[in-house]
PDB file of C-alpha atoms in Angstrom:
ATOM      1  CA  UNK A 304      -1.361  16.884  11.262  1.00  0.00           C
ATOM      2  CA  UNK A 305      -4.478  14.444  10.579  1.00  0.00           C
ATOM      3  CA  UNK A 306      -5.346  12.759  13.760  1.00  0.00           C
ATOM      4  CA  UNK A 307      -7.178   9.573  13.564  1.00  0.00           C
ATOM      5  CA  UNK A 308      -8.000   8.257  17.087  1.00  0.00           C
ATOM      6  CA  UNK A 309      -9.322   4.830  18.162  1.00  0.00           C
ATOM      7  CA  UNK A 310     -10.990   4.440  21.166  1.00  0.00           C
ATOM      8  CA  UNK A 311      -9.203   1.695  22.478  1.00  0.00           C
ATOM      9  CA  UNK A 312      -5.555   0.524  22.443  1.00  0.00           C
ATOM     10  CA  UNK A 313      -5.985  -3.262  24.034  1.00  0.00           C
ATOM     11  CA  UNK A 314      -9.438  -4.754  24.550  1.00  0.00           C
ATOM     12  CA  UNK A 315     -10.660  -8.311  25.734  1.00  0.00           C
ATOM     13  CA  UNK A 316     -14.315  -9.534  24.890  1.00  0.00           C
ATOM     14  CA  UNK A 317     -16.107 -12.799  25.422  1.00  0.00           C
ATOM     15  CA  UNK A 318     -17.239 -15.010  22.566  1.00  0.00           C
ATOM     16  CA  UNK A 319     -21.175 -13.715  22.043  1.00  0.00           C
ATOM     17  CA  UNK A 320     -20.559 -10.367  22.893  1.00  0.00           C
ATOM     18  CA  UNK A 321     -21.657  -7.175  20.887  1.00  0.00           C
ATOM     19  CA  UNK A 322     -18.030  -5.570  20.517  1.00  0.00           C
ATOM     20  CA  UNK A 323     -17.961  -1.573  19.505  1.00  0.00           C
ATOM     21  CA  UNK A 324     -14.952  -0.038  18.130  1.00  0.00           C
ATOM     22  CA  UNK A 325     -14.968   3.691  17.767  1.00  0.00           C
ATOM     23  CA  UNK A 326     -12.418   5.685  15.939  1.00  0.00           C
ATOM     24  CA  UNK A 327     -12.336   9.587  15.391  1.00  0.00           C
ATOM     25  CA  UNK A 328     -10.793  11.619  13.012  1.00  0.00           C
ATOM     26  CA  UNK A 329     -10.345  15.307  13.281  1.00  0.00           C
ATOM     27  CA  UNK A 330      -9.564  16.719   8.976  1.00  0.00           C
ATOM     28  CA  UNK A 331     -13.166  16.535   7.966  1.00  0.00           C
ATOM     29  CA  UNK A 332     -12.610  13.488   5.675  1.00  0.00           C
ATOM     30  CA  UNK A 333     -15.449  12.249   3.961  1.00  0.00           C
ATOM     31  CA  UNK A 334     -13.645   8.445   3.351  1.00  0.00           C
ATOM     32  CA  UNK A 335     -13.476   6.082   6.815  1.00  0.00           C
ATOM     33  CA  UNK A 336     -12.147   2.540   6.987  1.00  0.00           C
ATOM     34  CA  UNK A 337     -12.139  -0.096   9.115  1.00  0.00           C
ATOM     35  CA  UNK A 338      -8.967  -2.848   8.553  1.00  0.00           C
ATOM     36  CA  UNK A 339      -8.122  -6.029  10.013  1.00  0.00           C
ATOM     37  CA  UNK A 340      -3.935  -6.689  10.352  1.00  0.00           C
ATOM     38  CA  UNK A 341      -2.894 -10.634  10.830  1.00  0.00           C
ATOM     39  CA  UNK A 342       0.714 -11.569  10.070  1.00  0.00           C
ATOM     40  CA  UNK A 343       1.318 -13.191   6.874  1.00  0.00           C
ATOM     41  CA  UNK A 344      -1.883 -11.671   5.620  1.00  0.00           C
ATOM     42  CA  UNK A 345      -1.803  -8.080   5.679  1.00  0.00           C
ATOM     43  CA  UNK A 346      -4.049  -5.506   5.788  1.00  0.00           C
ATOM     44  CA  UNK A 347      -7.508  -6.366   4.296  1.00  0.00           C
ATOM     45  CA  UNK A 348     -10.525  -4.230   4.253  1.00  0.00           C
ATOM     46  CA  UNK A 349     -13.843  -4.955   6.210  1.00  0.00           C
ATOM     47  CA  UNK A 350     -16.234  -2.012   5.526  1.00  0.00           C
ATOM     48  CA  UNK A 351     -15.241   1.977   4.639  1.00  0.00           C
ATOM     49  CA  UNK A 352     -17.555   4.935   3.976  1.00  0.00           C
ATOM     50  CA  UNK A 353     -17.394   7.657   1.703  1.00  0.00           C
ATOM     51  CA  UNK A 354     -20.145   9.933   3.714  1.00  0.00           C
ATOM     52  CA  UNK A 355     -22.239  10.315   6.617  1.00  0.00           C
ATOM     53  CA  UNK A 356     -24.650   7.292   6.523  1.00  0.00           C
ATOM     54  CA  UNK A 357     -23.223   5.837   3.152  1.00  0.00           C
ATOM     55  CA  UNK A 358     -20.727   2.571   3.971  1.00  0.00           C
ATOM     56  CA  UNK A 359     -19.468  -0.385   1.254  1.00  0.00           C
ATOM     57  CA  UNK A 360     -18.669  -3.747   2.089  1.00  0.00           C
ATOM     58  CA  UNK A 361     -14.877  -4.354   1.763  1.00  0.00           C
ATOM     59  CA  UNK A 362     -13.113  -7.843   1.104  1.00  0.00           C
ATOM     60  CA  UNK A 363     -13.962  -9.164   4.590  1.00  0.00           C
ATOM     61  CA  UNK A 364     -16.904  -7.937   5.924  1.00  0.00           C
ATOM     62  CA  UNK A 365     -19.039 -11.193   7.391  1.00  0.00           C
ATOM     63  CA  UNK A 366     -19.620 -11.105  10.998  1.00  0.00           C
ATOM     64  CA  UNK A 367     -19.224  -7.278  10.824  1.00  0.00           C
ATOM     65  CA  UNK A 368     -21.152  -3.871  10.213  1.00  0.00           C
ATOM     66  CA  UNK A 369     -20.630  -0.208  10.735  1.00  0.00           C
ATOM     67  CA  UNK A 370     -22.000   2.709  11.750  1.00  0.00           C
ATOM     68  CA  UNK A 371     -21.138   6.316  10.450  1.00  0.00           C
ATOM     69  CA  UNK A 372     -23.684   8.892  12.170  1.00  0.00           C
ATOM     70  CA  UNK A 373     -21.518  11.466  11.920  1.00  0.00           C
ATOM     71  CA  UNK A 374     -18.475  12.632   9.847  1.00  0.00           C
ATOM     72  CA  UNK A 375     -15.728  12.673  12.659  1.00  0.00           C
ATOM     73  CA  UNK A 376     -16.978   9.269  13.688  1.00  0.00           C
ATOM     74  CA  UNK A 377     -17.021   5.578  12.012  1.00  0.00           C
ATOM     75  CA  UNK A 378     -17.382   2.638  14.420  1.00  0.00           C
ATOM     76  CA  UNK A 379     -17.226  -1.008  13.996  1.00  0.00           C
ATOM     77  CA  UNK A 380     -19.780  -3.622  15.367  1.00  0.00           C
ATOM     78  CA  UNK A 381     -18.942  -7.252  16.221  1.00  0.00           C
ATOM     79  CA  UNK A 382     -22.661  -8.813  16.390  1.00  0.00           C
ATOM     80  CA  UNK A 383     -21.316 -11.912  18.089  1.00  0.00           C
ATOM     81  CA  UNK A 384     -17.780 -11.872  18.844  1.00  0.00           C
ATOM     82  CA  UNK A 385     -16.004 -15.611  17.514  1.00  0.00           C
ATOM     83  CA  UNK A 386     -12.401 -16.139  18.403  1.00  0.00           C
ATOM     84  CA  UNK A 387     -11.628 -16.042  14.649  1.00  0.00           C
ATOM     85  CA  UNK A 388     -12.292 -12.155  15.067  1.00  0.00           C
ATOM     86  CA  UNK A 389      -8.929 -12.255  17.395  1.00  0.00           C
ATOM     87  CA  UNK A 390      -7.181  -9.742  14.970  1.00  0.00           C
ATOM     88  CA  UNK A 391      -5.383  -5.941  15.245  1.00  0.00           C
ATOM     89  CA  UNK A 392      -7.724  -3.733  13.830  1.00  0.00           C
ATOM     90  CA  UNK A 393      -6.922  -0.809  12.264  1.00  0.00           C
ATOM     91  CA  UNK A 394      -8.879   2.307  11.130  1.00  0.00           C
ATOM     92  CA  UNK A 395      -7.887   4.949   8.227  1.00  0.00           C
ATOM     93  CA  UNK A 396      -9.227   8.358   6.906  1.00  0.00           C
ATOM     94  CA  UNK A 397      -8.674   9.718   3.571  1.00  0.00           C
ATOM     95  CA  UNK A 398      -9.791  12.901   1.800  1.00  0.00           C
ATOM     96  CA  UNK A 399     -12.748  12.015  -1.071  1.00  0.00           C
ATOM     97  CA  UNK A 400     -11.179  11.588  -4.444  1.00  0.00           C
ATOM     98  CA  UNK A 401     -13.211  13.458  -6.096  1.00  0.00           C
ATOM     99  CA  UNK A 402     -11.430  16.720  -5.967  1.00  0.00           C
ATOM    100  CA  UNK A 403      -8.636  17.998  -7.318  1.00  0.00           C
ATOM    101  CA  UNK A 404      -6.787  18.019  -4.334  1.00  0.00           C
ATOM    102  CA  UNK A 405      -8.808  14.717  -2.546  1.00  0.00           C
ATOM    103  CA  UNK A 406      -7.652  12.462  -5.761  1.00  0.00           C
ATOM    104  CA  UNK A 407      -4.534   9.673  -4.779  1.00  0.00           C
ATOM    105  CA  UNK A 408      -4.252  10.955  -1.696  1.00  0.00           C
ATOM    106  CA  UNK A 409      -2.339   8.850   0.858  1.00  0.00           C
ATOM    107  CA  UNK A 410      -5.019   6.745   4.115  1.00  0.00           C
ATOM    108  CA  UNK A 411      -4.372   8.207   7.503  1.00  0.00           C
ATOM    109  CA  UNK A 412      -4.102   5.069   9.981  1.00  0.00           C
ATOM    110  CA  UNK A 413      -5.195   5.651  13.912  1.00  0.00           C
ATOM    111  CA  UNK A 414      -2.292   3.154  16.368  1.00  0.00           C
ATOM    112  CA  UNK A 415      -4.657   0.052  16.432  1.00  0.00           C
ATOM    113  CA  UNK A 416      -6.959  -1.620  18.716  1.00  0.00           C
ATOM    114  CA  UNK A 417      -5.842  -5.234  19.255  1.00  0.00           C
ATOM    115  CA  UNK A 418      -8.835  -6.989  20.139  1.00  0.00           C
ATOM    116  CA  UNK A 419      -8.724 -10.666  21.430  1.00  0.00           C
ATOM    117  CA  UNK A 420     -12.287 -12.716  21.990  1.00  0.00           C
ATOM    118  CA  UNK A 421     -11.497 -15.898  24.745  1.00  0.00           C
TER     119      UNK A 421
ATOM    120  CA  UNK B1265      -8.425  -6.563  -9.803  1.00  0.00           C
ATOM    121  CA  UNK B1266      -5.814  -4.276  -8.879  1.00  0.00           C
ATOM    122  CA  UNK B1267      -2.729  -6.129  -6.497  1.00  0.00           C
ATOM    123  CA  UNK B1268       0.368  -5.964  -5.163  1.00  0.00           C
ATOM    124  CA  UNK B1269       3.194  -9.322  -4.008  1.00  0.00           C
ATOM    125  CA  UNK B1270       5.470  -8.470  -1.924  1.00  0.00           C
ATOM    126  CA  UNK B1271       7.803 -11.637  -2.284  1.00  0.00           C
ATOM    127  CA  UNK B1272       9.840 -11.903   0.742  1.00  0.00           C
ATOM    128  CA  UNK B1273       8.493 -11.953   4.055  1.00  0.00           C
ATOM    129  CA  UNK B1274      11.847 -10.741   5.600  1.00  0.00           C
ATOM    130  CA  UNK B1275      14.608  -8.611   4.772  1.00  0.00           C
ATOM    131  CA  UNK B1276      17.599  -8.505   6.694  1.00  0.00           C
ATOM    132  CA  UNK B1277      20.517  -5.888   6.294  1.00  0.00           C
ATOM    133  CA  UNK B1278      23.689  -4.655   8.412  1.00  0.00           C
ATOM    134  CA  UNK B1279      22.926  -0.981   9.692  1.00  0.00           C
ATOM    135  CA  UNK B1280      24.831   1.562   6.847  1.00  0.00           C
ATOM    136  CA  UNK B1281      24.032  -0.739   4.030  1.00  0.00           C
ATOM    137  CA  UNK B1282      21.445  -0.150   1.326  1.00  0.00           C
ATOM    138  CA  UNK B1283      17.718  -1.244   2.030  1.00  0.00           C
ATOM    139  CA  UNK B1284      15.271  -2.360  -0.923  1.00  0.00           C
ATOM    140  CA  UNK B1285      12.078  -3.691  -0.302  1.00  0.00           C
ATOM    141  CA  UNK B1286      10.546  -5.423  -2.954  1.00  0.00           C
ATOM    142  CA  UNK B1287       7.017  -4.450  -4.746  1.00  0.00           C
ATOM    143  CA  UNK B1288       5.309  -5.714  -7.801  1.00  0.00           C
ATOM    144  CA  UNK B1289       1.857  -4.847  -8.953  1.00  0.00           C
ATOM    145  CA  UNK B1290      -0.753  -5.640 -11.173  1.00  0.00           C
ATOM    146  CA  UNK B1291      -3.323  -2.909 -12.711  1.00  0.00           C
ATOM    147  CA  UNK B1292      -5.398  -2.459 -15.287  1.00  0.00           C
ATOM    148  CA  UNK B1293      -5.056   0.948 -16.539  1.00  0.00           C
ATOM    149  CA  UNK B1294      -2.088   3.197 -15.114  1.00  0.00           C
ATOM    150  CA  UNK B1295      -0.978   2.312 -11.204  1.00  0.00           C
ATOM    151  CA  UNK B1296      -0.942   4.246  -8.376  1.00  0.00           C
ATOM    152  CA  UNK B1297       0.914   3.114  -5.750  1.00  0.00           C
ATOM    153  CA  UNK B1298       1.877   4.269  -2.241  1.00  0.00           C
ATOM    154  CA  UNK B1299       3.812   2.951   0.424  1.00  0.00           C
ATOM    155  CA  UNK B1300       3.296   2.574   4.225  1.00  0.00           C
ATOM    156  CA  UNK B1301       5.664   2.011   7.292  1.00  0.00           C
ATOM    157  CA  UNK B1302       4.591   0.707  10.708  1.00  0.00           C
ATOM    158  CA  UNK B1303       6.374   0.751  14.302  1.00  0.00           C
ATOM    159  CA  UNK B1304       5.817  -1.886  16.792  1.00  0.00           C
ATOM    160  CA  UNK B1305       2.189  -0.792  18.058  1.00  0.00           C
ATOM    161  CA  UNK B1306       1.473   1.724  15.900  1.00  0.00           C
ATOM    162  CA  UNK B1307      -0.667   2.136  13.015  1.00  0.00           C
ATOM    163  CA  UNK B1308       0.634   2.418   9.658  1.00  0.00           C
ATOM    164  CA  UNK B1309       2.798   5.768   8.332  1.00  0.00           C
ATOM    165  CA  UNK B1310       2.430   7.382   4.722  1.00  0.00           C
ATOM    166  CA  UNK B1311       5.863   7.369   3.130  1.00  0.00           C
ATOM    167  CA  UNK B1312       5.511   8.424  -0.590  1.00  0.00           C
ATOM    168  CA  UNK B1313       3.429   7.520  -3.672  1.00  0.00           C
ATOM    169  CA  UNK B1314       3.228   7.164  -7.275  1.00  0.00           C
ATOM    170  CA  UNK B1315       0.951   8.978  -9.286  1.00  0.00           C
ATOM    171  CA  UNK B1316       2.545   9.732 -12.689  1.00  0.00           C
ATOM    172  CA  UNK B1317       5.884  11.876 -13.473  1.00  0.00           C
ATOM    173  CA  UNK B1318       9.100  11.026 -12.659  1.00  0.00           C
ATOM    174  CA  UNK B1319       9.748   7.215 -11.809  1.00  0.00           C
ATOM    175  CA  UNK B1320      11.553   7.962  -8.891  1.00  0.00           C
ATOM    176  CA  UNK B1321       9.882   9.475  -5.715  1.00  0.00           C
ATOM    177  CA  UNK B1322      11.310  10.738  -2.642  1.00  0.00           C
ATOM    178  CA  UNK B1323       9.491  10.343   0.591  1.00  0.00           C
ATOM    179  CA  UNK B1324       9.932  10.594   4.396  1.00  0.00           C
ATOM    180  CA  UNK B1325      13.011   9.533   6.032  1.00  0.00           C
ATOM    181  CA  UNK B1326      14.909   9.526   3.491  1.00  0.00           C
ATOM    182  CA  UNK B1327      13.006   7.223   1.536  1.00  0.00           C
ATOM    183  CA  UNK B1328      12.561   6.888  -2.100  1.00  0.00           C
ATOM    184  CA  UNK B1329      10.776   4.180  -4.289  1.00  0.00           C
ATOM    185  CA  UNK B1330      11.904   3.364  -7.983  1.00  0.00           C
ATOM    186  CA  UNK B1331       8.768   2.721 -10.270  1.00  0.00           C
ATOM    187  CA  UNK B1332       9.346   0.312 -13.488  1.00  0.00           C
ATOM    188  CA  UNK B1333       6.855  -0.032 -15.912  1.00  0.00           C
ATOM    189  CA  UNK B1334       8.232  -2.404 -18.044  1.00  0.00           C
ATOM    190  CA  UNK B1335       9.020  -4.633 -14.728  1.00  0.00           C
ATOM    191  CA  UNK B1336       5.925  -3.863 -12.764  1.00  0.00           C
ATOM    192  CA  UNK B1337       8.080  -3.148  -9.880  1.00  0.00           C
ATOM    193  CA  UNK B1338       7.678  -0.615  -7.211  1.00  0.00           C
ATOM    194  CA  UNK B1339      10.440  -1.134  -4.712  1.00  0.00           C
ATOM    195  CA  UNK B1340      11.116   1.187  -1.524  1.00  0.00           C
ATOM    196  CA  UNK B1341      15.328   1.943  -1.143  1.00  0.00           C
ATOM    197  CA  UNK B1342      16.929   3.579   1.075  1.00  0.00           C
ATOM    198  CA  UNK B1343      20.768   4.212   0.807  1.00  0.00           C
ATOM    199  CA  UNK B1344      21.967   3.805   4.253  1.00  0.00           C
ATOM    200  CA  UNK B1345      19.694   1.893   6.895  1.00  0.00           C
ATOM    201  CA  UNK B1346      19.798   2.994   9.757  1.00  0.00           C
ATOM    202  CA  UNK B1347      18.438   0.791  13.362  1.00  0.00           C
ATOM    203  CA  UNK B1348      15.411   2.737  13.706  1.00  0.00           C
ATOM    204  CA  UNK B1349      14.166   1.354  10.521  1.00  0.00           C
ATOM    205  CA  UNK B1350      13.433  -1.626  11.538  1.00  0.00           C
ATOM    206  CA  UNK B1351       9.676  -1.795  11.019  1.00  0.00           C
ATOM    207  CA  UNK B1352       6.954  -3.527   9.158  1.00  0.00           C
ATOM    208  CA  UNK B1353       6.777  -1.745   5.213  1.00  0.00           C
ATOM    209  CA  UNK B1354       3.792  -2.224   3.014  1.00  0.00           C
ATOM    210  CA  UNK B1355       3.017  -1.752  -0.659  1.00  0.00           C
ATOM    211  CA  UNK B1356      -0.303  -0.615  -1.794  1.00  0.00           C
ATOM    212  CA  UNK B1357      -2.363   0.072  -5.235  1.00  0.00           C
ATOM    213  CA  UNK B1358      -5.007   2.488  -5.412  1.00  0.00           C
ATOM    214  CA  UNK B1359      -8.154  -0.317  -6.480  1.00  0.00           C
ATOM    215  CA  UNK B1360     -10.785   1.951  -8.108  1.00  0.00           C
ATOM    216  CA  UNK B1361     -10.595   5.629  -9.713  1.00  0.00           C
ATOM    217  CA  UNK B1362     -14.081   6.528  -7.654  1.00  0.00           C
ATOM    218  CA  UNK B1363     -12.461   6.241  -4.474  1.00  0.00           C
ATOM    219  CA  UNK B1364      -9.427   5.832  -2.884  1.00  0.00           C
ATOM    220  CA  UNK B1365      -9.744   2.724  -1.407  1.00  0.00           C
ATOM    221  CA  UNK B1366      -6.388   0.733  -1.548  1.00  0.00           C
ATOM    222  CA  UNK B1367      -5.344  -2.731  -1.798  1.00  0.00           C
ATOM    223  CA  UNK B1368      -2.281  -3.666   0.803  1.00  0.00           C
ATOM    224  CA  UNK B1369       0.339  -6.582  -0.053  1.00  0.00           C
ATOM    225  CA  UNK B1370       1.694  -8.956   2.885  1.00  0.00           C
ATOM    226  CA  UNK B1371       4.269  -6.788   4.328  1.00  0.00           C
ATOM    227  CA  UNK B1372       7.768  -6.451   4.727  1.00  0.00           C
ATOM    228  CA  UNK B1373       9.946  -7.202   8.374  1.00  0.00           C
ATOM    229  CA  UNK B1374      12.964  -5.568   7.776  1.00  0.00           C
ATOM    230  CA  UNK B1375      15.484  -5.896  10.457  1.00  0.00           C
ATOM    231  CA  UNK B1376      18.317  -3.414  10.514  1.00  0.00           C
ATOM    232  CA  UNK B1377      21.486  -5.071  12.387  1.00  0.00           C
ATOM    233  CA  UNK B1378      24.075  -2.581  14.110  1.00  0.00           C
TER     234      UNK B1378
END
């Protein structure tokens, strides 16, 4: 089974603060993403990457950037952490699409990190 | 741009009863379509998709989700609920061929009563 781990289940940061979420996943996908959940909104995208190095901006990426060093790895960056960034965030892998057997295939979700800035 | 509305924010049904959760979609081009389960504190579970072929797909759980064309519909059933369904269900639509990035609707509460 695809394991997709994030570093952190609960976390609690300070407004200012350089935040780092870290998530892992262990298939060798090439396509990372980084979600924010909020009820009565959904899921919407902040940033994913289809390689090492390469990343896209999703629908929501202010206040935000990424980091993909390595294939297994994709982390998220808070510059300055704002309350408004008090969210459940949630990070996926997914084969590339551009083989035969990468195309429509479904997102692998890690359990979450809810992250609350005071 | 590629979306999906899930219309109610709640569905409520007596344990043994049929479950439908409700998905529409709009595409240019042909839709793909997948949808996702989550537990309290968990992250989000693949049941089944739509890629082309039969319109109706059988998932996990004894899941299965009816596609209409003509309707734009994508809804999730399930003949008898059962408690431990109770969860949050989304509805998704592929966004771009080049990737597969996906775009999520609101989500579903459905609340299974014994």
């Amino acid at each position: 089974d695809v394991k997709v781990t994030q570093s952190s289940r609960y976390l609690v940061k300070r407004t200012g603060e350089k935040v780092f979420l870290e998530c892992v996943q262990d298939m060798d996908h090439e396509n990372m993403f980084w979600y924010r959940q909020d009820p009565g909104l959904g899921l919407r995208l902040i940033y994913f990457s289809y390689d090492v190095k390469m990343k896209e901006k999703g629908d929501i990426p202010e206040g935000y950037s990424v980091s993909r060093e390595k294939k297994e790895r994709f982390s998220l960056i808070l510059e300055s952490a704002s309350t408004n960034q008090t969210s459940m965030y949630l990070c996926a892998s997914s084969l590339a699409p551009h083989t035969k057997t990468g195309l429509n295939q479904p997102q692998h979700f890690g359990d979450g990190t809810r992250l609350s800035i005071l | 741009a590629q979306s999906v509305a899930q219309p109610e924010d709640q569905v409520n049904v007596a344990e043994g009863n049929p479950l439908t959760v409700k998905c529409t979609y709009s595409v240019s081009g042909n839709p793909y379509l997948f949808w996702y389960v989550q537990y309290p504190n968990r992250g989000l579970q693949f049941l089944l998709k739509y890629i082309t072929g039969d319109n109706l797909v059988k998932g996990s759980y004894g899941f299965e989700a009816e596609f209409n064309k003509s309707q734009t519909s994508f809804h999730l059933k399930k003949p008898s609920a059962l408690v431990s369904d109770s969860a949050l269900y989304f509805c998704a639509v592929r966004v771009f061929y080049g990737n597969n990035r996906l775009a999520f609707g609101k989500g579903n509460q459905v609340v299974v009563i014994p």
